[in-house]
XYZ file of C-alpha atoms in Angstrom:
709
model
C -124.287 51.789 109.522
C -122.561 50.945 112.447
C -118.366 51.833 111.896
C -117.823 47.809 112.868
C -120.185 46.657 110.350
C -119.213 48.848 107.448
C -116.031 46.489 106.930
C -117.819 43.412 107.137
C -119.930 44.727 104.251
C -116.840 44.363 102.088
C -115.781 40.932 103.405
C -118.200 38.634 100.922
C -117.167 40.544 97.866
C -113.596 40.658 98.535
C -113.991 36.886 99.431
C -115.572 36.465 95.282
C -112.826 38.248 93.991
C -110.339 36.161 96.092
C -111.867 33.215 95.037
C -112.217 34.079 92.011
C -107.893 34.001 91.079
C -108.587 30.855 93.282
C -110.910 29.157 91.169
C -109.662 30.630 87.601
C -110.027 27.424 85.053
C -106.877 25.414 85.009
C -106.960 25.066 81.111
C -105.231 27.557 78.901
C -107.836 27.888 76.173
C -111.700 27.735 78.218
C -114.648 29.626 76.993
C -115.078 32.676 79.019
C -112.849 31.533 81.854
C -113.112 34.810 84.251
C -116.846 34.816 83.693
C -116.675 30.816 84.954
C -114.496 32.124 88.096
C -116.953 34.121 88.979
C -119.424 31.780 88.828
C -117.685 29.365 90.959
C -116.891 32.228 93.834
C -120.417 33.602 93.702
C -121.464 29.867 93.766
C -119.050 29.412 96.809
C -119.912 32.230 98.548
C -123.560 32.122 98.646
C -122.975 28.537 99.884
C -121.834 29.356 102.454
C -123.539 32.016 103.228
C -126.680 29.819 103.349
C -124.343 27.137 105.526
C -123.561 29.938 107.821
C -127.024 30.966 108.534
C -128.447 27.242 108.970
C -125.211 26.793 111.419
C -125.523 29.560 113.653
C -129.566 29.720 113.638
C -129.030 25.738 114.748
C -127.148 27.266 117.867
C -128.768 30.481 118.444
C -126.137 32.547 117.580
C -127.795 34.827 114.585
C -125.610 37.675 115.651
C -123.605 39.957 114.041
C -120.108 38.982 116.023
C -120.903 35.353 114.969
C -121.354 36.009 111.730
C -117.802 38.393 111.427
C -116.205 35.866 113.037
C -117.383 33.269 109.990
C -117.107 35.779 107.402
C -112.983 36.587 108.495
C -112.468 32.588 108.713
C -113.949 32.361 105.106
C -111.718 35.392 103.756
C -108.666 33.482 105.449
C -109.159 30.805 103.752
C -110.190 32.702 100.223
C -106.277 34.182 101.177
C -104.259 30.384 101.837
C -106.143 29.299 98.574
C -104.934 32.241 96.852
C -101.379 31.501 97.605
C -101.456 27.841 97.370
C -102.778 28.902 93.549
C -100.155 31.042 92.932
C -97.745 28.275 94.291
C -99.090 25.872 92.651
C -99.015 28.298 88.916
C -95.427 29.077 89.560
C -93.991 25.262 89.730
C -96.353 24.775 86.740
C -94.507 27.340 84.714
C -90.752 25.988 86.029
C -92.089 22.713 84.713
C -92.764 24.360 81.164
C -89.533 25.906 81.193
C -88.051 22.574 82.429
C -89.654 20.739 79.809
C -89.321 23.061 76.805
C -86.924 22.321 74.456
C -83.368 23.806 74.769
C -81.934 25.512 71.626
C -78.429 24.913 70.873
C -75.953 25.907 73.204
C -73.143 27.662 70.942
C -73.563 31.439 71.198
C -76.004 31.574 73.636
C -75.747 33.618 76.787
C -77.646 34.313 80.131
C -79.645 37.311 79.742
C -78.505 40.070 82.776
C -83.061 40.867 83.060
C -84.027 37.601 83.580
C -81.293 35.858 85.201
C -81.649 32.672 83.415
C -79.412 29.876 82.946
C -77.245 30.229 79.293
C -79.729 28.448 76.615
C -82.516 28.587 78.908
C -86.052 30.703 77.473
C -86.354 33.623 79.411
C -89.147 34.129 81.998
C -92.657 35.104 80.620
C -93.047 38.467 80.969
C -96.192 37.959 82.970
C -94.749 36.100 86.093
C -95.311 39.152 88.867
C -98.916 40.198 89.870
C -98.371 43.381 88.324
C -97.200 42.235 85.057
C -100.463 39.986 84.938
C -102.424 42.983 85.538
C -100.901 44.969 83.011
C -102.024 42.100 80.732
C -105.460 41.819 81.747
C -105.895 45.589 81.405
C -103.993 45.530 77.862
C -106.193 42.790 76.652
C -109.774 45.308 77.668
C -107.479 47.845 76.149
C -107.388 45.842 72.948
C -110.578 44.551 73.051
C -112.031 48.537 73.249
C -110.169 49.600 70.187
C -110.720 46.624 68.348
C -114.624 46.932 68.683
C -116.925 49.042 66.536
C -118.919 51.370 67.106
C -122.646 49.395 67.544
C -119.996 47.226 70.245
C -119.332 50.115 72.215
C -122.817 51.865 72.143
C -123.714 48.213 73.413
C -121.058 48.099 75.859
C -121.867 51.595 77.147
C -125.748 51.044 77.500
C -125.420 48.206 79.498
C -122.628 49.484 81.676
C -124.738 52.568 82.448
C -127.638 51.099 83.001
C -125.752 48.986 85.386
C -124.602 52.054 87.383
C -128.134 54.026 87.161
C -129.647 50.680 88.898
C -126.627 50.746 91.473
C -127.821 54.693 91.869
C -131.435 53.415 92.963
C -130.544 50.794 94.419
C -128.405 52.658 97.324
C -130.759 55.626 97.425
C -134.335 53.888 97.626
C -135.438 52.001 100.309
C -137.203 48.482 99.839
C -140.414 49.132 99.033
C -141.530 45.883 97.540
C -145.364 44.628 98.334
C -143.790 41.166 99.334
C -140.882 42.183 101.122
C -143.392 44.358 103.606
C -145.476 41.389 104.109
C -142.706 38.344 104.370
C -139.654 38.927 103.117
C -138.135 41.513 105.683
C -140.392 40.807 108.513
C -138.969 36.686 108.475
C -135.316 38.341 108.601
C -136.401 40.612 112.004
C -137.565 37.341 112.945
C -134.617 35.592 112.978
C -132.777 38.404 114.432
C -135.237 39.431 116.900
C -135.086 35.454 118.043
C -131.494 34.883 117.237
C -132.233 31.427 115.779
C -134.490 29.967 112.270
C -137.245 28.552 114.856
C -141.251 28.753 113.423
C -142.701 31.375 115.152
C -146.810 31.951 115.409
C -148.233 33.880 112.537
C -151.145 34.800 110.313
C -148.700 34.994 107.132
C -147.332 31.730 106.445
C -145.460 32.965 103.729
C -143.270 34.317 106.692
C -142.447 30.215 107.121
C -142.894 28.262 104.512
C -141.805 30.070 100.967
C -137.887 28.916 100.995
C -135.350 31.807 102.515
C -132.946 31.573 100.416
C -132.290 35.329 99.225
C -133.458 36.571 102.292
C -130.427 34.502 103.831
C -128.791 37.133 102.293
C -130.037 39.886 103.437
C -129.839 38.295 106.652
C -125.988 38.619 106.783
C -126.068 42.786 105.530
C -129.096 43.377 108.326
C -126.768 42.093 110.843
C -123.721 43.648 109.433
C -125.516 47.240 109.490
C -128.292 46.904 111.830
C -131.240 48.206 108.841
C -132.110 47.739 105.567
C -129.809 50.285 103.737
C -128.442 47.793 101.562
C -130.550 44.976 100.644
C -131.698 46.547 97.465
C -127.973 45.440 96.714
C -128.560 41.782 97.044
C -130.716 41.690 93.996
C -128.353 43.953 92.009
C -125.393 41.696 92.710
C -128.239 39.272 91.008
C -128.820 41.006 88.086
C -124.906 40.979 87.438
C -124.654 37.670 88.076
C -127.571 37.114 85.402
C -125.056 39.047 82.844
C -121.828 37.556 83.042
C -123.747 33.908 83.115
C -125.852 34.430 80.024
C -122.701 36.057 77.987
C -120.685 33.313 78.960
C -123.459 30.936 77.623
C -123.577 32.875 74.944
C -119.945 31.980 74.257
C -120.030 28.833 74.204
C -123.212 28.023 72.251
C -120.850 29.604 69.941
C -121.334 33.819 70.184
C -118.203 35.719 69.526
C -117.918 38.827 71.057
C -121.129 41.160 69.240
C -123.202 37.989 69.869
C -122.095 38.549 73.805
C -122.410 42.226 73.873
C -125.533 42.035 72.611
C -127.271 39.091 74.187
C -125.873 41.753 77.489
C -128.116 44.441 76.078
C -131.239 42.822 75.550
C -130.709 41.003 79.056
C -130.448 44.501 80.632
C -132.844 46.341 79.155
C -135.375 44.052 79.767
C -137.505 46.097 82.239
C -138.369 43.563 84.500
C -134.558 42.687 85.116
C -133.975 46.641 85.283
C -136.556 46.736 87.661
C -135.440 43.797 89.745
C -131.877 44.899 90.462
C -133.139 47.783 92.654
C -135.294 45.573 94.838
C -135.922 43.041 97.587
C -137.620 40.369 95.501
C -136.289 37.526 95.302
C -136.948 36.298 91.583
C -133.585 38.006 90.154
C -131.386 36.022 92.945
C -133.667 33.081 91.216
C -132.597 33.586 87.968
C -128.866 34.203 89.005
C -128.606 30.194 90.502
C -130.506 28.726 87.462
C -127.867 30.681 85.185
C -125.167 29.217 87.282
C -126.323 26.147 86.507
C -126.980 26.176 83.212
C -123.389 27.544 82.331
C -121.550 24.887 84.264
C -124.146 22.127 82.897
C -122.605 23.178 78.882
C -119.355 23.012 79.856
C -120.308 19.000 80.693
C -121.692 19.352 76.803
C -117.628 19.643 75.605
C -115.299 17.678 78.715
C -115.779 15.030 81.501
C -116.816 16.551 83.898
C -114.426 16.489 87.235
C -115.362 16.912 90.863
C -115.277 20.321 91.314
C -118.282 20.935 88.297
C -120.002 18.462 90.349
C -119.733 20.352 93.527
C -120.934 23.339 91.813
C -123.830 22.024 89.460
C -125.138 21.082 93.268
C -124.820 23.828 94.752
C -126.315 26.044 92.242
C -129.125 23.494 92.487
C -129.407 23.724 95.990
C -129.814 27.316 96.063
C -131.875 27.568 93.499
C -133.940 24.828 95.416
C -133.840 27.482 98.452
C -134.544 30.466 96.671
C -137.215 29.717 94.511
C -138.432 26.207 93.671
C -140.154 27.191 90.232
C -136.093 27.838 89.017
C -136.105 23.544 89.140
C -138.097 23.823 86.321
C -135.793 24.442 84.079
C -132.498 22.801 86.417
C -133.879 19.847 86.121
C -133.843 19.624 82.708
C -130.359 20.884 82.652
C -129.102 18.235 85.092
C -130.757 15.855 82.568
C -128.625 17.179 79.395
C -125.105 17.087 81.544
C -126.008 13.520 82.211
C -126.665 12.620 78.910
C -123.465 14.214 77.597
C -121.796 13.202 79.986
C -122.900 9.293 79.258
C -122.001 10.027 75.314
C -118.356 11.559 76.348
C -117.513 8.099 79.072
C -118.118 5.644 76.011
C -114.566 6.552 74.830
C -112.837 7.076 78.666
C -114.236 3.696 80.223
C -114.588 -0.134 80.012
C -118.656 0.052 79.252
C -119.403 -2.026 82.529
C -118.105 1.380 84.698
C -119.649 4.370 81.818
C -123.296 4.733 83.373
C -121.541 4.284 87.174
C -119.206 7.287 87.127
C -122.392 9.445 85.746
C -124.831 7.925 88.429
C -121.926 8.952 90.896
C -121.896 11.983 89.954
C -125.163 12.473 89.215
C -125.342 11.506 93.418
C -122.970 13.552 93.908
C -124.431 16.533 93.104
C -127.803 15.750 94.689
C -126.219 15.305 97.581
C -124.840 19.199 97.481
C -127.901 20.177 96.775
C -129.391 18.029 99.569
C -126.675 19.650 101.910
C -127.641 23.156 100.957
C -131.851 22.762 101.174
C -132.027 20.324 103.226
C -132.206 21.512 106.835
C -134.978 23.986 105.441
C -136.752 21.253 104.459
C -136.622 19.357 107.162
C -138.101 22.068 109.545
C -141.123 22.512 106.954
C -141.599 18.600 106.968
C -141.057 18.644 110.801
C -143.743 21.749 111.478
C -146.516 20.588 108.054
C -145.919 16.558 107.481
C -144.870 17.935 103.813
C -141.295 19.293 102.531
C -143.394 21.407 100.350
C -145.685 23.046 103.399
C -149.490 23.114 103.881
C -151.841 22.421 101.534
C -152.817 26.295 100.871
C -149.292 26.510 99.930
C -149.239 23.147 97.716
C -152.121 24.247 96.134
C -152.604 27.568 95.287
C -149.488 27.814 92.993
C -149.350 24.702 91.451
C -151.388 23.729 88.410
C -154.307 21.153 89.944
C -155.405 20.187 86.497
C -152.942 18.633 83.879
C -155.287 17.567 81.152
C -153.779 19.249 77.474
C -156.995 21.546 77.107
C -156.466 22.772 80.864
C -152.744 23.051 80.500
C -153.322 24.759 76.803
C -155.366 27.519 78.285
C -153.322 28.382 81.544
C -149.915 28.763 79.097
C -151.961 31.188 76.624
C -152.791 33.198 79.802
C -149.408 33.032 81.172
C -148.333 34.251 77.233
C -150.941 37.225 76.771
C -149.685 38.067 80.326
C -145.678 38.124 78.940
C -146.238 39.330 75.719
C -148.389 42.794 76.700
C -148.502 46.022 75.289
C -149.753 49.604 75.763
C -152.025 48.195 72.596
C -155.564 48.149 74.809
C -157.095 47.263 71.307
C -154.570 43.709 71.200
C -154.746 43.171 74.510
C -158.534 42.663 74.607
C -158.939 40.629 71.420
C -155.884 38.642 72.307
C -158.072 38.032 75.720
C -161.430 37.545 73.988
C -159.472 34.702 71.550
C -158.277 32.776 74.796
C -161.288 33.436 76.724
C -163.567 32.210 73.365
C -161.505 29.609 72.599
C -160.720 28.124 76.498
C -165.195 27.668 75.886
C -165.249 25.863 72.544
C -163.046 23.432 74.704
C -164.404 23.285 77.526
C -162.411 24.920 79.778
C -163.621 27.481 82.117
C -160.893 30.344 81.422
C -161.505 31.361 86.003
C -160.949 27.679 86.427
C -159.282 28.184 90.561
C -157.496 24.628 89.896
C -155.565 26.961 86.945
C -155.662 30.391 88.604
C -154.205 31.560 91.434
C -156.304 33.017 94.203
C -159.885 34.733 93.275
C -157.816 36.642 90.401
C -158.920 36.913 86.972
C -158.011 36.765 83.306
C -157.356 39.445 81.503
C -155.150 41.903 83.442
C -152.865 44.484 82.250
C -148.850 44.273 82.446
C -147.612 46.018 80.501
C -146.608 49.167 82.862
C -143.493 49.257 84.329
C -143.660 47.494 87.956
C -141.392 45.660 89.287
C -144.459 41.782 90.208
C -145.792 42.256 87.050
C -144.225 44.133 83.697
C -144.496 42.349 80.616
C -141.155 41.266 78.602
C -142.971 41.311 74.866
C -139.207 42.997 73.310
C -137.088 40.135 74.799
C -139.805 37.922 74.669
C -139.999 37.704 71.048
C -135.997 38.336 70.123
C -136.446 35.044 72.327
C -138.409 32.901 70.601
C -137.501 33.661 67.743
C -134.111 32.813 68.312
C -135.395 29.260 70.219
C -136.928 28.780 66.318
C -133.752 29.094 64.877
C -131.841 27.459 67.383
C -134.480 24.166 66.909
C -134.657 24.476 63.147
C -131.576 25.774 61.790
C -128.785 25.642 64.367
C -126.144 25.941 61.443
C -127.042 29.326 60.383
C -127.342 31.005 63.833
C -123.829 29.140 65.295
C -122.152 27.403 62.471
C -119.301 25.902 65.379
C -121.857 24.520 67.697
C -125.337 23.657 65.916
C -125.691 20.352 67.946
C -124.978 22.002 71.483
C -126.909 25.098 70.652
C -130.505 22.990 69.141
C -129.362 20.815 72.507
C -129.667 24.455 74.415
C -132.865 25.433 72.996
C -134.785 21.965 73.596
C -133.621 22.321 77.491
C -135.245 26.703 77.257
C -138.351 25.350 75.656
C -138.759 22.479 77.376
C -138.539 24.243 80.715
C -141.195 26.797 79.769
C -143.442 24.006 79.088
C -143.210 22.701 82.436
C -143.525 25.812 83.907
C -146.610 26.357 81.908
C -148.067 22.760 82.869
C -147.116 23.058 86.795
C -148.024 26.750 87.889
C -150.963 28.407 87.604
C -151.597 31.841 85.997
C -151.849 34.691 87.818
C -151.295 38.389 87.209
C -147.383 38.506 88.594
C -146.587 35.512 86.686
C -144.173 37.469 84.205
C -141.317 37.783 87.720
C -141.951 34.046 87.888
C -140.841 33.425 84.784
C -137.675 35.808 84.754
C -135.280 32.887 85.133
C -136.842 30.916 81.896
C -135.857 34.792 80.454
C -132.643 35.034 81.220
C -132.290 31.178 80.144
C -133.681 32.379 76.379
C -131.941 35.704 75.697
C -128.364 33.973 75.134
C -130.888 32.491 72.024
C -131.899 35.756 71.104
C -128.384 37.607 71.220
C -127.293 34.424 69.066
C -129.828 35.350 66.451
C -129.811 38.988 66.069
C -125.644 38.477 65.894
C -126.169 35.819 62.968
C -128.709 39.142 61.423
C -125.658 41.036 61.199
C -123.119 38.897 60.164
C -125.109 37.562 56.737
C -125.149 41.173 56.234
C -121.677 41.501 57.227
C -120.882 38.758 54.254
C -123.066 40.218 51.827
C -121.751 44.229 52.466
C -124.727 45.168 53.780
C -127.700 44.464 50.811
C -129.219 42.977 53.444
C -130.432 45.835 55.011
C -134.008 45.508 55.724
C -133.681 42.232 58.296
C -130.140 44.521 60.177
C -132.165 47.500 59.827
C -135.425 45.796 61.364
C -132.637 44.227 64.178
C -131.372 48.324 64.901
C -134.699 49.334 65.064
C -135.519 46.456 67.541
C -132.687 46.924 69.414
C -133.216 50.831 69.605
C -136.990 49.831 71.273
C -135.108 47.745 74.074
C -132.766 50.518 74.797
C -135.744 52.755 75.195
C -137.791 50.245 77.193
C -135.127 50.586 79.543
C -134.499 53.979 79.800
C -138.340 54.875 80.723
C -138.275 51.372 83.435
C -135.029 52.725 85.340
C -136.510 56.526 85.003
C -140.390 55.991 85.370
C -140.797 52.565 86.458
C -142.460 51.755 89.765
C -142.175 51.543 92.343
C -138.757 53.039 92.698
C -137.688 56.139 90.018
C -135.706 58.289 88.924
C -138.079 60.671 87.864
C -141.660 62.201 88.494
C -143.480 61.711 91.424
C -141.960 59.387 93.916
C -138.912 60.029 92.422
C -135.944 58.808 95.210
C -133.935 62.517 94.771
C -137.768 64.306 95.649
C -139.085 62.019 98.032
C -138.360 61.208 101.748
C -137.231 58.003 103.422
C -140.658 56.844 105.224
C -143.012 57.897 101.904
C -140.982 56.043 99.633
C -141.755 52.572 101.533
C -145.200 54.141 100.978
C -145.327 54.218 97.393
C -147.276 51.311 96.823
C -150.104 52.628 99.695
C -148.893 56.388 100.442
C -152.709 56.476 102.537
C -151.117 54.184 104.619
C -148.169 55.987 105.914
C -149.495 58.368 108.089
C -151.470 55.987 109.722
C -148.776 53.478 110.783
C -146.994 56.359 112.452
C -150.078 57.621 114.305
C -150.461 54.057 115.778
C -146.642 53.302 116.608
C -146.160 56.660 118.139
C -149.368 55.971 120.567
C -147.815 52.523 121.348
C -144.267 53.741 122.314
C -145.628 56.174 124.331
C -146.673 54.389 126.666
C -143.302 52.127 126.924
C -145.152 49.205 125.900
C -142.604 46.410 125.586
C -144.566 43.368 124.370
C -146.477 43.789 121.678
C -149.214 41.568 120.072
C -150.357 41.694 116.040
C -153.126 41.298 114.774
C -153.173 40.916 110.883
C -154.030 39.238 107.815
C -151.908 37.002 105.431
C -151.229 39.694 102.834
C -151.058 42.811 105.385
C -147.834 44.985 106.346
C -145.793 43.791 108.941
C -142.269 45.476 108.291
C -143.011 48.548 109.301
C -143.841 47.543 113.201
C -140.719 46.012 113.048
C -139.226 49.762 111.853
C -141.212 52.236 113.988
C -141.225 50.264 117.296
C -137.587 49.537 117.619
C -135.978 50.794 120.733
C -134.145 53.769 120.860
C -130.300 51.563 120.374
C -132.507 49.894 117.434
C -132.603 46.672 119.078
C -135.683 45.159 117.211
C -139.033 44.958 119.267
C -141.003 41.871 120.675
C -143.689 41.210 118.635
C -145.419 38.433 119.087
C -149.213 37.398 117.009
C -151.840 36.753 118.212
C -153.335 34.559 115.181
C -151.242 31.846 114.063
C -152.177 29.449 110.829
C -149.337 27.072 112.215
C -151.144 24.309 113.806
C -148.042 23.691 116.581
C -147.592 26.853 117.100
C -150.087 28.307 119.612
C -150.882 32.350 119.026
C -149.857 34.476 122.518
C -152.558 35.579 124.963
C -153.750 38.799 124.307
C -154.242 39.649 128.270
C -149.944 39.367 127.692
C -148.717 41.671 126.039
C -148.752 45.353 126.184
C -150.221 46.808 123.734
C -151.897 45.276 120.094
C -151.030 46.818 116.563
C -153.891 45.862 114.032
C -153.577 46.166 110.020
C -157.048 45.316 107.613
C -160.314 44.166 109.571
C -161.046 46.474 112.021
C -163.871 44.008 112.841
C -160.623 40.942 113.203
C -158.723 43.429 115.793
C -161.625 44.200 117.976
C -162.695 40.419 118.462
C -159.124 39.756 120.170
C -158.714 42.790 121.919
C -159.602 42.017 125.957
C -162.209 43.353 127.816
C -161.937 46.890 128.862
C -159.266 47.594 126.392
C -159.457 51.023 124.602
C -159.506 50.611 120.368
C -158.416 53.367 118.109
C -158.092 52.569 114.855
C -157.692 54.719 111.549
C -158.595 53.149 107.835
C -155.867 50.097 107.813
C -154.162 50.940 111.004
C -155.317 50.635 114.046
C -154.256 50.243 118.124
C -155.936 48.898 121.426
C -153.799 49.650 124.749
C -155.009 48.180 128.350
C -156.732 50.428 130.975
C -154.375 52.922 132.373
C -152.030 53.003 129.303
């Protein structure tokens, strides 16, 4: 990490801190006010990070100095916003003091400590920044002091999980499979060319998959010159989903215990724990969806202002730019928000203007979302003639059949994979029942129209692997909570039964839409992460209702409460095992972040490739080759070349593809490069090597050099 880049890494943190003060809600009584302020600050910061990349990319200024200037300007703007907010708060306090009823002047004297005029109320003790900080500390201390033993255990477990995940995220090098193929190579391409222009490549996902999370990584890459902090983006997203999910629980009537239960179930879910130390993108998507959800729920109680609409637009755009599947949930959330706004408008404006204001607000949301995601969609449309990319992308993941039997079979397979357990007989029995039932209704369970690629159902998914681990405990709790929220919302949340039922309908709708729109795939559990995050608040509310009924009856219902405690203990065990033995980053055992070298950690997915890449890169570097051709297939690892072939001063190499799946981007001429590196099939490499070149291959990796080198 460079001396200049280190303080710049702190700029986003400082910006979020300042904006969380400047954007805190004005209303004194706001559910989860501090968390709402953090959500607003995160959305502003995320939108800025995206738009800065788009603007500087259009100017071909994807450089560290340009990004430093951008962040310093935002930091200055955030500081100005804080100053203005303080002045506004001070003016508001003066107005409150002046308008307060004055007591009788007989016997009244000015207090020497406050300096207030005789007969005026003394200044509130929290008027200074120090007293406000002291007040916050006092409230936190009071909350801890009044918390029960169980609540303290829940809070301690969540905090412990976050700290352990932070440790792993800092110690482990990025080693996610997809990151080696396309997440991180696209960042290196942007840095190398200084712009967001598409490039010839054999891996279409480098240019067709939405790049929202990679935009965030680009800032860290430019500031640090490497990938040492890349895992922190998903870790921060993990913190974000906990803040948003607990606020959703509070909005739906849950007290402190319900919110802690929500945080505990979510934090100990293996998929969340493992993704929080990764360079995948699913947790980032889930965080933006959760932000949209908590803002949409605010619209159930009060008319939305322009700020709320801007926030919803930013959350929608950031979700679309990160992972379009998240829109499956954002769409129903926006529909719920719009219906609630129409209902609230009846009492505020004339009948002819009710719908107009909501429509205008909805258009503003879509406009902001379009500003965030529009530039990327424009590039994709210009390149492929369709905003969703080439046909191979549009046909590989979305369902190609939507008849009820096919959708039912797809839903059952997704559920089977999501609820998988280590009990092999149970897995086999469930799979056989699904396959047999599919045959009865005339659906091939391996039909390519409802199955991704050449994958075959079923696959085991219980193992704590970041790409496919199941969530039977959290899923079962969420499913149970949703069932009670739909059928008996008053028992789960007596004060917010209506909003609870409406929210449960949205969550169930999102899950049903997901199963009707996205094909089954072995790693489909991580694609469901956004829906799980939205559903866990229902689990927290239901668990709290169980304990609440047990409290009222003096513990005379020990069975339900005891079962809930057992489930929570099992959740804790699952979370601990995930961070301890999860793959491909773990604390103990083979591949531990404490005992495995930096290079070997990167190749834990494919340890046999580690030496092969080194061998080929050493041979190419020995020739002082500057322009290096790439030969690879759609799912090959490209990122190691960007690490191994850098210049001595850290500058990225000039890597050019000798194949291209982009019609308008022809590949480089093999005769115009100094060397060729290959992964995958040796025949594919040999077919592109010019005559007379020397070809060497070792397993998965090879290289070719011209005569005389």
